[in-house]
Coordinates of N, CA and C in Angstrom, one line a residue:
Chain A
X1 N -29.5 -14.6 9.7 CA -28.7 -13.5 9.1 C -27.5 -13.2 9.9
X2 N -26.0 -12.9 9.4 CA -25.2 -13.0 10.2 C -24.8 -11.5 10.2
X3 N -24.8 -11.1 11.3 CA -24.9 -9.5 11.5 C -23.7 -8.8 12.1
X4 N -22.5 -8.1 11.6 CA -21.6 -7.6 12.3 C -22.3 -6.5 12.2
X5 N -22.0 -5.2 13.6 CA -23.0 -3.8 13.9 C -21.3 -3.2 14.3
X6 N -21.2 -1.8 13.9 CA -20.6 -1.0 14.4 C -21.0 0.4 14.2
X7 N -20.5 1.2 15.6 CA -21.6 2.7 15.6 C -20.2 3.5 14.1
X8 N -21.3 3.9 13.6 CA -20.7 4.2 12.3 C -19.6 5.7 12.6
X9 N -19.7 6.2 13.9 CA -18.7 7.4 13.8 C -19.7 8.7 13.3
X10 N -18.5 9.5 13.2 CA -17.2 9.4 13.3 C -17.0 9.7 14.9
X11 N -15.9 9.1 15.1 CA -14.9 8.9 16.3 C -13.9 10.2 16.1
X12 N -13.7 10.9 17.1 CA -12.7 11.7 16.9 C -11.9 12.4 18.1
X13 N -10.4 12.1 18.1 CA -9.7 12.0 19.6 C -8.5 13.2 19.1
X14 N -8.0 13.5 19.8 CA -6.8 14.1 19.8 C -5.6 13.2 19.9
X15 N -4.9 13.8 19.1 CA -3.4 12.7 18.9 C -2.8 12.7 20.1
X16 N -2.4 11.6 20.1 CA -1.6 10.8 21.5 C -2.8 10.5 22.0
X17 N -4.1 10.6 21.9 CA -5.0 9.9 22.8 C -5.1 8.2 22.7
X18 N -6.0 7.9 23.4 CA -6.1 6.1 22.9 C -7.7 6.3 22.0
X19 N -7.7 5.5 20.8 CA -9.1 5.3 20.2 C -9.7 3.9 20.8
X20 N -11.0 4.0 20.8 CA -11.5 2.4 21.2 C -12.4 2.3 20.0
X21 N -12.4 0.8 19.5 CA -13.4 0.7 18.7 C -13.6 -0.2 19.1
X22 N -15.8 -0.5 18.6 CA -16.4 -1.9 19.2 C -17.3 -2.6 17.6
X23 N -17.4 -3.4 18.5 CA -17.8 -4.6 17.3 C -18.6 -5.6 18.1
X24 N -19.6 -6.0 17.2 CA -21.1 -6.8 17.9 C -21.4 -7.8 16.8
X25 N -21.0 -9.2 17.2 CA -21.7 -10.1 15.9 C -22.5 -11.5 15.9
X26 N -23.5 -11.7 15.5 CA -24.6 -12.2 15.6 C -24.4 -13.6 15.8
X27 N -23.5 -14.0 14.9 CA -23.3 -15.5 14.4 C -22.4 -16.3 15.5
X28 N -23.2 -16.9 17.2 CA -22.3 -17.4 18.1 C -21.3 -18.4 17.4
X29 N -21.2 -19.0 16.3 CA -20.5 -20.2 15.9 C -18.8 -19.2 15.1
X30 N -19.2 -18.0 15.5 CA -17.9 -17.3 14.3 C -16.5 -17.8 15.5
X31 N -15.8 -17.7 14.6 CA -14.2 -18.1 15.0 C -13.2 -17.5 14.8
X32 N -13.1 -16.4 14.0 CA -12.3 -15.6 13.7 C -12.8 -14.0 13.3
X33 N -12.0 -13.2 14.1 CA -12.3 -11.8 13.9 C -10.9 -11.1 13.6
X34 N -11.3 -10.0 12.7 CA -10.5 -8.9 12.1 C -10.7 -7.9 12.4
X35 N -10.0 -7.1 11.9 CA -9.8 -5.6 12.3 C -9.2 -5.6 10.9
X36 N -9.6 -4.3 9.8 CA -9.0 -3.8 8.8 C -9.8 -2.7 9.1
X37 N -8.4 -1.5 8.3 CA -8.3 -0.5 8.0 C -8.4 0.2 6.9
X38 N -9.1 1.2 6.7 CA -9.8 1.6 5.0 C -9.6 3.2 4.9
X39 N -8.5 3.7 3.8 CA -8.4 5.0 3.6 C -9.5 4.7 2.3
X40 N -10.2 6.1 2.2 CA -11.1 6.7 1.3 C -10.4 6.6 0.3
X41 N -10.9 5.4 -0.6 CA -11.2 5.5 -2.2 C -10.2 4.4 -2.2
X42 N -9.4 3.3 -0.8 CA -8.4 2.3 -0.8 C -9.0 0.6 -0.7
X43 N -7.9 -0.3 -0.6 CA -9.1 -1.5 -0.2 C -8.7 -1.5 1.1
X44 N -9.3 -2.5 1.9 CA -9.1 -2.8 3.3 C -7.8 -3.5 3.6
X45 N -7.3 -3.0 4.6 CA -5.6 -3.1 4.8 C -5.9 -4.1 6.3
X46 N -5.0 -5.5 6.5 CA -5.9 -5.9 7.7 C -4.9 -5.4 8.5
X47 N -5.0 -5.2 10.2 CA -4.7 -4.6 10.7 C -4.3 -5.4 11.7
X48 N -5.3 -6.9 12.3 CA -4.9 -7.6 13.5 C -6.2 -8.3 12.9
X49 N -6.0 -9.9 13.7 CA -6.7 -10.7 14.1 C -6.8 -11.3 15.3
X50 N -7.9 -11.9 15.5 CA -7.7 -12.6 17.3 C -9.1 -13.9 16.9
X51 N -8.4 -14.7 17.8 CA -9.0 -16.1 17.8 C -9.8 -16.8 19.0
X52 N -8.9 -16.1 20.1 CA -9.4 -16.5 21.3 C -9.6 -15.5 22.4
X53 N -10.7 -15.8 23.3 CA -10.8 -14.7 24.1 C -10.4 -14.0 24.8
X54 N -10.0 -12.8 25.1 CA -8.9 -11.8 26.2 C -8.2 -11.4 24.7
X55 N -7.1 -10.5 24.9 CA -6.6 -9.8 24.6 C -5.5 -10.1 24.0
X56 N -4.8 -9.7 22.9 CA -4.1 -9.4 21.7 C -2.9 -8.0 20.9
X57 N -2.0 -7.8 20.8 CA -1.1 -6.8 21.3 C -0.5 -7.0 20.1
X58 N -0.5 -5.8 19.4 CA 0.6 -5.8 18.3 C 1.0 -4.2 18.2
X59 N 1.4 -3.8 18.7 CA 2.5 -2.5 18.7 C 1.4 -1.6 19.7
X60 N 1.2 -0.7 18.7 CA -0.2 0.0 19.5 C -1.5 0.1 19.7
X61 N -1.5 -1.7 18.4 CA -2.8 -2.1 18.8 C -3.2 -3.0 19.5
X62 N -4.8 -3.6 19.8 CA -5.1 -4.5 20.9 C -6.3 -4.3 20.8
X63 N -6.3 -6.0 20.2 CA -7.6 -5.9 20.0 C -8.1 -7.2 21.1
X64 N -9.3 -7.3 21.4 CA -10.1 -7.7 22.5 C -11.4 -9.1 22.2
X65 N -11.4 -9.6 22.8 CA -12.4 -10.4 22.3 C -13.3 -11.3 23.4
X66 N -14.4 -10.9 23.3 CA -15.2 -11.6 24.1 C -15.9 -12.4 23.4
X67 N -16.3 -13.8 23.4 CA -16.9 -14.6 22.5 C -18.4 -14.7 23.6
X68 N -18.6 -15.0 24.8 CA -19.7 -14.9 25.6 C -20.5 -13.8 25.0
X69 N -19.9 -12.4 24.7 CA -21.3 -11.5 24.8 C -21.1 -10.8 23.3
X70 N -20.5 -11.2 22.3 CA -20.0 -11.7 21.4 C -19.8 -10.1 20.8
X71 N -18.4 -10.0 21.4 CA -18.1 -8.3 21.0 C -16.6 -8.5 21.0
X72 N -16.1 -7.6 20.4 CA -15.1 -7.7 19.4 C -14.4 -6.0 19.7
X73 N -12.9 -5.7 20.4 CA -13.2 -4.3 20.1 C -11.4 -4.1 19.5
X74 N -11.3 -2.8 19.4 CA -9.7 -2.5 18.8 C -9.0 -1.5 20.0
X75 N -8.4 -1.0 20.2 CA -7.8 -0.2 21.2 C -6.7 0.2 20.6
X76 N -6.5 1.8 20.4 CA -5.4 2.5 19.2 C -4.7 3.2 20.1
X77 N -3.3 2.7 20.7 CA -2.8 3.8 21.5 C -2.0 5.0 21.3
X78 N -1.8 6.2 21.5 CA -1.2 6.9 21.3 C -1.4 7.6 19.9
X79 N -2.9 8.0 19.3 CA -3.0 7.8 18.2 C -2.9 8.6 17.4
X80 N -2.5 8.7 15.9 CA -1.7 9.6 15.1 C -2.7 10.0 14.1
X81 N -2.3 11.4 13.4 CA -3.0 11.5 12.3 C -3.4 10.6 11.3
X82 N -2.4 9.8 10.9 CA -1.9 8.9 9.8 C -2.6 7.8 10.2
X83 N -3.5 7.3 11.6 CA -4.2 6.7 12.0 C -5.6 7.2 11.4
X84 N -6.4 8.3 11.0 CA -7.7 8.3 10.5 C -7.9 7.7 9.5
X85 N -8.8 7.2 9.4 CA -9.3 6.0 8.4 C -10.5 5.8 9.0
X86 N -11.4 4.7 7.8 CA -12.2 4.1 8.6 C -11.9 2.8 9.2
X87 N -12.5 2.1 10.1 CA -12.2 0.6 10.6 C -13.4 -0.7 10.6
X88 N -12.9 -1.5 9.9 CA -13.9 -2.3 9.7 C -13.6 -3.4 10.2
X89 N -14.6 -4.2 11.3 CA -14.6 -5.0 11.9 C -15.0 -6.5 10.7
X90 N -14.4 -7.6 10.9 CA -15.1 -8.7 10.4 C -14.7 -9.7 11.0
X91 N -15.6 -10.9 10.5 CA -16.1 -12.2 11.4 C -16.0 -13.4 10.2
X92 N -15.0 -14.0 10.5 CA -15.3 -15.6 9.5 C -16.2 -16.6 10.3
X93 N -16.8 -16.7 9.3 CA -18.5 -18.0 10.3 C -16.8 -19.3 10.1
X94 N -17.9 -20.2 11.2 CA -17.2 -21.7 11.5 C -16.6 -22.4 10.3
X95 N -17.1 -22.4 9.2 CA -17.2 -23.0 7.8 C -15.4 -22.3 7.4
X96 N -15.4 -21.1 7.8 CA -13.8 -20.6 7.2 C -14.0 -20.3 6.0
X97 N -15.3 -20.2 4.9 CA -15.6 -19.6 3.9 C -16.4 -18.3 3.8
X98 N -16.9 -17.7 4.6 CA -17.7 -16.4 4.6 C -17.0 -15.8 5.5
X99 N -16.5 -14.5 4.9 CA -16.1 -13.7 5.8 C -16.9 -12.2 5.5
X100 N -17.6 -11.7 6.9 CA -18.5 -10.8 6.8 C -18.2 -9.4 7.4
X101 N -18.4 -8.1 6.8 CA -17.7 -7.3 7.7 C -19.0 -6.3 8.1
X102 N -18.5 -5.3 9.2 CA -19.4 -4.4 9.3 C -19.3 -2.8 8.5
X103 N -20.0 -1.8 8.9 CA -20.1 -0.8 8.0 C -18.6 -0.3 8.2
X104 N -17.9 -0.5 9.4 CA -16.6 0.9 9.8 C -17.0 1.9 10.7
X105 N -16.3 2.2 11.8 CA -16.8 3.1 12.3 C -15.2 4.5 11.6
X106 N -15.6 5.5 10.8 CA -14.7 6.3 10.6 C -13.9 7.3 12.0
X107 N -12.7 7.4 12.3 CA -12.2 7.6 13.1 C -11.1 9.0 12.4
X108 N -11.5 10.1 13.1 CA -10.5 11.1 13.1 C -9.8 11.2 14.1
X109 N -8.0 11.4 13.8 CA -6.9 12.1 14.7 C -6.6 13.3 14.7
X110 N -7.4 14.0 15.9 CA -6.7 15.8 15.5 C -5.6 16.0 15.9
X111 N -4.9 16.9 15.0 CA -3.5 17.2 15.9 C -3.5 18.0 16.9
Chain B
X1 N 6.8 -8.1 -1.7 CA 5.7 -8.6 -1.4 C 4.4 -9.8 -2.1
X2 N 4.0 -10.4 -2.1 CA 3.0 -11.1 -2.9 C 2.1 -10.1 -2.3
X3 N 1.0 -10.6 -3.9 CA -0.2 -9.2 -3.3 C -1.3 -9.8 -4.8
X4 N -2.4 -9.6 -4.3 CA -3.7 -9.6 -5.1 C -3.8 -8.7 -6.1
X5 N -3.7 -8.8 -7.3 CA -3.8 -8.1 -8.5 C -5.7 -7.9 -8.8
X6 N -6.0 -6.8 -9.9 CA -6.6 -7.2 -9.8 C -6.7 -5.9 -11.1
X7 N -7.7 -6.3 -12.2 CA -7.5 -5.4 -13.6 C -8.9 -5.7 -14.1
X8 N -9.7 -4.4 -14.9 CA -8.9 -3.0 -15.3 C -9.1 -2.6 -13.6
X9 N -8.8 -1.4 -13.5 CA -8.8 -0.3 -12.6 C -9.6 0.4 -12.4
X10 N -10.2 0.6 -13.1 CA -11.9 1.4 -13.8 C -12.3 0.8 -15.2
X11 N -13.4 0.0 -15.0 CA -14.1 0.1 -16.1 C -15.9 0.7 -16.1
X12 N -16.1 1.5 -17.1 CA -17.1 2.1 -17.3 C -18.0 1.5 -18.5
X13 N -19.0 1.1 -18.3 CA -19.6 0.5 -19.2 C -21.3 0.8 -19.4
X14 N -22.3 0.3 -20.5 CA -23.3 1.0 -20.1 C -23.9 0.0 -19.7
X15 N -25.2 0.7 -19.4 CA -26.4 -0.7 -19.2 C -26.6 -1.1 -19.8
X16 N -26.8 -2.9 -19.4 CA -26.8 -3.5 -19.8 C -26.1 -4.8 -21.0
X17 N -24.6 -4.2 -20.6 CA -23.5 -4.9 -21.3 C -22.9 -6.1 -20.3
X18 N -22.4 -6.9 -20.3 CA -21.4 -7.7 -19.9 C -20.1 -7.0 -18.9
X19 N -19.9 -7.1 -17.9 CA -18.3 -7.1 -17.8 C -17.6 -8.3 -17.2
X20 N -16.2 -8.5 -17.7 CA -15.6 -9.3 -16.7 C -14.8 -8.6 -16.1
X21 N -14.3 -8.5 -14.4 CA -13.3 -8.1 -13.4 C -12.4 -9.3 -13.6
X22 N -10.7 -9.0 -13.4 CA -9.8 -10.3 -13.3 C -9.2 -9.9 -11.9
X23 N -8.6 -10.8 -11.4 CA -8.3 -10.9 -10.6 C -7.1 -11.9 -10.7
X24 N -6.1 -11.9 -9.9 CA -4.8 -12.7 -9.9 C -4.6 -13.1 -8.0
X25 N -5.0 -14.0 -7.4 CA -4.6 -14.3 -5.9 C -3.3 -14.3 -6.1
X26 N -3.1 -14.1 -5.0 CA -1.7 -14.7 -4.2 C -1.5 -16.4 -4.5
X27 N -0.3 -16.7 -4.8 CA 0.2 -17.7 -5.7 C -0.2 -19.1 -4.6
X28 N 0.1 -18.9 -3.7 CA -0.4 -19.5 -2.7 C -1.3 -20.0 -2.0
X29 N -2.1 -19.2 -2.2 CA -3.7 -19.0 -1.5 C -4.8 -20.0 -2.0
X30 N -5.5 -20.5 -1.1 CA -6.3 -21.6 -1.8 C -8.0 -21.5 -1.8
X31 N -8.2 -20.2 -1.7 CA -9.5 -19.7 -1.0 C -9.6 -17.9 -1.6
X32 N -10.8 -18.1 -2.9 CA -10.6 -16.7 -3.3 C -12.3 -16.0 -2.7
X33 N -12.1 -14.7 -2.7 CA -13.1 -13.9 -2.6 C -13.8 -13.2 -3.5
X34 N -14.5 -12.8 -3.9 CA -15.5 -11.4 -4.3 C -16.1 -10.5 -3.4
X35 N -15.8 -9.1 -3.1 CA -16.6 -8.5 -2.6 C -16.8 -7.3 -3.2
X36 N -18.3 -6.5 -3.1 CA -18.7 -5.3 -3.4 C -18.8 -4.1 -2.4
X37 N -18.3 -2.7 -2.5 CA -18.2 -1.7 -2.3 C -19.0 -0.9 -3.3
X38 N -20.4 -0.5 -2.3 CA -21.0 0.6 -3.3 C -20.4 2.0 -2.3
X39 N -20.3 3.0 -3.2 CA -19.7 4.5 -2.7 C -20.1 4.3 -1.3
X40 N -19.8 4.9 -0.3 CA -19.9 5.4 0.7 C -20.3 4.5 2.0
X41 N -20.7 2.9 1.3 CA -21.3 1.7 1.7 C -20.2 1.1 2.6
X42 N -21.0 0.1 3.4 CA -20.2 -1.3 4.1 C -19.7 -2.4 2.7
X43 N -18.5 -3.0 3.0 CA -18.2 -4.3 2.3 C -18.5 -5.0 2.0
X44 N -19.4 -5.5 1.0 CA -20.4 -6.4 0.7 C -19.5 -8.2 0.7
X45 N -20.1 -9.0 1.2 CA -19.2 -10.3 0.4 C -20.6 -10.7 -0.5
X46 N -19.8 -11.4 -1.6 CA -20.8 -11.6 -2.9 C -20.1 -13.2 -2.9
X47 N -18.8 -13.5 -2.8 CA -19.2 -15.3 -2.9 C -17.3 -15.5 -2.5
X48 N -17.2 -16.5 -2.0 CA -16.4 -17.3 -2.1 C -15.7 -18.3 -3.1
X49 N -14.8 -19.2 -3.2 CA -14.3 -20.3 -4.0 C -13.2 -21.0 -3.4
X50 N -13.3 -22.1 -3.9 CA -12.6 -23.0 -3.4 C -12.4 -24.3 -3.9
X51 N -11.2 -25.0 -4.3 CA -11.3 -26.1 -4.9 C -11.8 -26.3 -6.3
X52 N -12.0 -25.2 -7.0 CA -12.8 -24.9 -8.4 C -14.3 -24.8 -8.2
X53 N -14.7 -24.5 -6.9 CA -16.3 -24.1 -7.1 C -16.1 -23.2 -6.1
X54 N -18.0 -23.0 -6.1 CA -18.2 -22.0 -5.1 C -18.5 -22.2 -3.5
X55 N -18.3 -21.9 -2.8 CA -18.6 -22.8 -1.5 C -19.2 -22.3 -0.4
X56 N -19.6 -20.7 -0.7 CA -20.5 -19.2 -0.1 C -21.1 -18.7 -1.1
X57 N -22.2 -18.1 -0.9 CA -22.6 -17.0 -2.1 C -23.5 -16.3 -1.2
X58 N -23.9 -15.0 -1.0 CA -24.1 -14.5 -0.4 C -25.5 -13.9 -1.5
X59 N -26.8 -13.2 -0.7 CA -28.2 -13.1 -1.8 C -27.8 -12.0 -2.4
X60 N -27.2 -11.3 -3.0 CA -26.2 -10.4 -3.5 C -26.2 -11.4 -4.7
X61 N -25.3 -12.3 -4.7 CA -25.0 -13.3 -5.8 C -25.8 -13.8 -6.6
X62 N -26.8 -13.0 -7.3 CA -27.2 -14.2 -8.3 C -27.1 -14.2 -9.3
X63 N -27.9 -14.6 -10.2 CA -27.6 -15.1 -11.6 C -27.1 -14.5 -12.8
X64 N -27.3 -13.3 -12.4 CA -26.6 -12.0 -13.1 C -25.0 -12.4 -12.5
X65 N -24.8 -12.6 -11.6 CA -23.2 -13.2 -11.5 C -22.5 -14.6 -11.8
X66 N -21.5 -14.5 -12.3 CA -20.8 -15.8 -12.1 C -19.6 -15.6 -11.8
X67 N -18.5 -16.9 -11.2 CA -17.5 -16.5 -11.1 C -16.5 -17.7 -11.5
X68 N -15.3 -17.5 -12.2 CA -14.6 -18.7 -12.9 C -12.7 -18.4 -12.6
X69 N -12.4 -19.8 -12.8 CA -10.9 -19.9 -12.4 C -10.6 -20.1 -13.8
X70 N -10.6 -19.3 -15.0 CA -10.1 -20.4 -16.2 C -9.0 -20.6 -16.3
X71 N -8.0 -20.6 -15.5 CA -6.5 -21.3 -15.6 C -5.9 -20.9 -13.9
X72 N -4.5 -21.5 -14.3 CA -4.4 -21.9 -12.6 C -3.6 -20.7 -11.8
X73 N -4.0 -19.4 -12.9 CA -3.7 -17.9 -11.8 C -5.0 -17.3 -11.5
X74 N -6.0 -17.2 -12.9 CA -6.9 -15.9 -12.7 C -7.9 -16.4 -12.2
X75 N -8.8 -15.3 -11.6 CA -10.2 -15.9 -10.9 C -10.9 -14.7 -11.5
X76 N -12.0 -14.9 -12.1 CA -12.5 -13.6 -13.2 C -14.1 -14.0 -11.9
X77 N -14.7 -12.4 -12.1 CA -16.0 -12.1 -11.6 C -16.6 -11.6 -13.0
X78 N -17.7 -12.3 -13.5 CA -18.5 -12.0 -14.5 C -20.1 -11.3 -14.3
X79 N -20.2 -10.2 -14.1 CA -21.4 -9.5 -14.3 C -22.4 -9.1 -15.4
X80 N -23.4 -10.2 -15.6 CA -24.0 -9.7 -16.9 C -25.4 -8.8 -17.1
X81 N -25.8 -8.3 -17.9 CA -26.6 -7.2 -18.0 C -26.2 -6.2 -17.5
X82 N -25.6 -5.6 -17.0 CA -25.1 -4.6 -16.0 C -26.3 -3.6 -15.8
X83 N -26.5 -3.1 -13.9 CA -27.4 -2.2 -14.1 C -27.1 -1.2 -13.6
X84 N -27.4 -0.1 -13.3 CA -27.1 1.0 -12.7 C -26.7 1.2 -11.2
X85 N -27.4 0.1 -10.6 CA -26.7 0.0 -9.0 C -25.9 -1.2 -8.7
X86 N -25.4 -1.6 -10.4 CA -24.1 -2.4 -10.1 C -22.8 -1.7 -9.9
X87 N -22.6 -0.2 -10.0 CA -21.8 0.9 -9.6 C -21.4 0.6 -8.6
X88 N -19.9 0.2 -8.4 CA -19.4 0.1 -6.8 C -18.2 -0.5 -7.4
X89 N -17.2 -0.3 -6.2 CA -15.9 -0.9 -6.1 C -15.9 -2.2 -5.8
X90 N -15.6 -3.0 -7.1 CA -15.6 -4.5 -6.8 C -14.0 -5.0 -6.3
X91 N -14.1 -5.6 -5.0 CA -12.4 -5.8 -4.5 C -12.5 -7.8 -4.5
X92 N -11.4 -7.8 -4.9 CA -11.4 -9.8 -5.3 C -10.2 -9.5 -3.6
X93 N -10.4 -11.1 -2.9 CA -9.3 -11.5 -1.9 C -8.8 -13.0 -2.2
X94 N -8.1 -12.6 -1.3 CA -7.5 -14.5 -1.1 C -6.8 -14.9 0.0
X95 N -6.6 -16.2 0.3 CA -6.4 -16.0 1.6 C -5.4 -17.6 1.8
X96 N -4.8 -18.1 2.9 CA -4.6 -19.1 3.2 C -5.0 -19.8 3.9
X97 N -4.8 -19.9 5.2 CA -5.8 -20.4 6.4 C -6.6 -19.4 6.9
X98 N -6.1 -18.2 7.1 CA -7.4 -17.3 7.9 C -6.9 -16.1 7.4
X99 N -6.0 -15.1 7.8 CA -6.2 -13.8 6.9 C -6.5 -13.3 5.3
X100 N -7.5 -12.9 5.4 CA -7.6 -12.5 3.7 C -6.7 -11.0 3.0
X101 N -6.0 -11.4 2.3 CA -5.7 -9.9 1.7 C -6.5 -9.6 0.4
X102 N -6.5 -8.2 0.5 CA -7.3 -7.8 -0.6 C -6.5 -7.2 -1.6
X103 N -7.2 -7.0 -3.0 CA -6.6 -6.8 -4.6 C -7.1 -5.0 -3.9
X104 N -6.7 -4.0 -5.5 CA -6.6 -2.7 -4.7 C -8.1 -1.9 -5.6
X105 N -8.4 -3.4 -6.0 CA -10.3 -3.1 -6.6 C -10.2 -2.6 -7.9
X106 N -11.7 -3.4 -8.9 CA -11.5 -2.8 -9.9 C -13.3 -2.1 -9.7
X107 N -12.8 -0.4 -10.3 CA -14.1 0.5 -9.9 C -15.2 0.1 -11.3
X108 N -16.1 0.0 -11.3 CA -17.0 -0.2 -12.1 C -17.9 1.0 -12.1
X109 N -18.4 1.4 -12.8 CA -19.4 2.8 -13.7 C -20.2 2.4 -14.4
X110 N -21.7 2.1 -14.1 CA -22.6 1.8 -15.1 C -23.1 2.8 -15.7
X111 N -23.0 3.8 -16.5 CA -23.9 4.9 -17.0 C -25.6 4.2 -18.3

């Protein structure tokens, strides 16, 4: 069974704080991890991907990847209202045809 | 932008009728998706395609489903008998080599 787990939230920081999100996935053979983003009642918007292990930088995000202990995380710096959403982690198995996500952990920005 | 179509927008139907979802990929893309969203749920994946078959199907996927390319844009999801916990946001993707983008879902209502 190929298992992505994330603590379902809610997360909730004060703006300008940093958010961390984590991600846990079963399938040692996966090769590709995502990060999308999900407003209530939207589809998933992708947000970053990462392929190889250590770290990944796209403006204020950064996302992380350990393939050894096979965790996965996002890192939101400076983070804004317009940032609340939920976040859903996913994992493409080796094959490059299944791509599996987790529940989301939902994340509030207070002002 | 290119972007994942994907029609009707809502369809409501009763038990036990037929629906088809359409779907339009990215003109490009050589690798389509199916996934399900029940209310308040994690992102289900229901099946893959590729090359004019299926190449994933997830136990979600059975025979109550099918899924067809009948020409060289649309990718239709066919749900038959429909039941009451077929209720959820069905979102079609597509992708190239590794990011998938998603259509903006068509909502299904079984009453």
């Amino acid at each position: 069974q190929k298992e992505v787990e994330q603590n379902s939230g809610p997360l909730s920081v004060p703006e300008g704080a940093i958010a961390s999100l984590n991600c846990t996935y079963s399938d040692r053979g996966s090769q590709s991890f995502f990060w999308y983003r999900q407003y209530s009642g939207k589809s998933p918007e992708l947000i970053m991907f990462i392929y190889s292990n250590g770290d990944k930088e796209d403006g204020r995000f950064t996302a992380q990847l350990n393939k050894a202990s096979q965790y996965v995380s996002l890192l939101i710096r400076d983070s804004q209202p317009s940032d609340s959403a939920t976040y859903l982690c996913a994992v493409m198995a080796y094959n490059n045809n299944d791509m599996r996500f987790g529940a989301g952990t939902r994340l509030t920005v207070k002002p | 932008e290119p972007e994942v179509t994907q029609t009707p927008s809502h369809q409501v139907t009763q038990m036990g009728q037929e629906v088809i979802l359409r779907c339009v990929p990215i003109s490009n893309h050589l690798y389509f998706y199916w996934y399900r969203q029940i209310l308040g749920q994690k992102v289900e994946f229901l099946v893959s395609f590729y090359n004019n078959e299926i190449s994933e199907k997830s136990e979600i996927f059975d025979d109550q489903f099918s899924v067809e390319r009948p020409d060289g844009s649309n990718f239709t999801l066919k749900i038959r008998s429909t039941k009451l916990e077929d209720s959820a946001m069905y979102f079609c993707a597509s992708r190239t080599v590794r990011e998938l983008f998603f259509g903006e879902g068509s909502r299904l209502t079984v009453l």
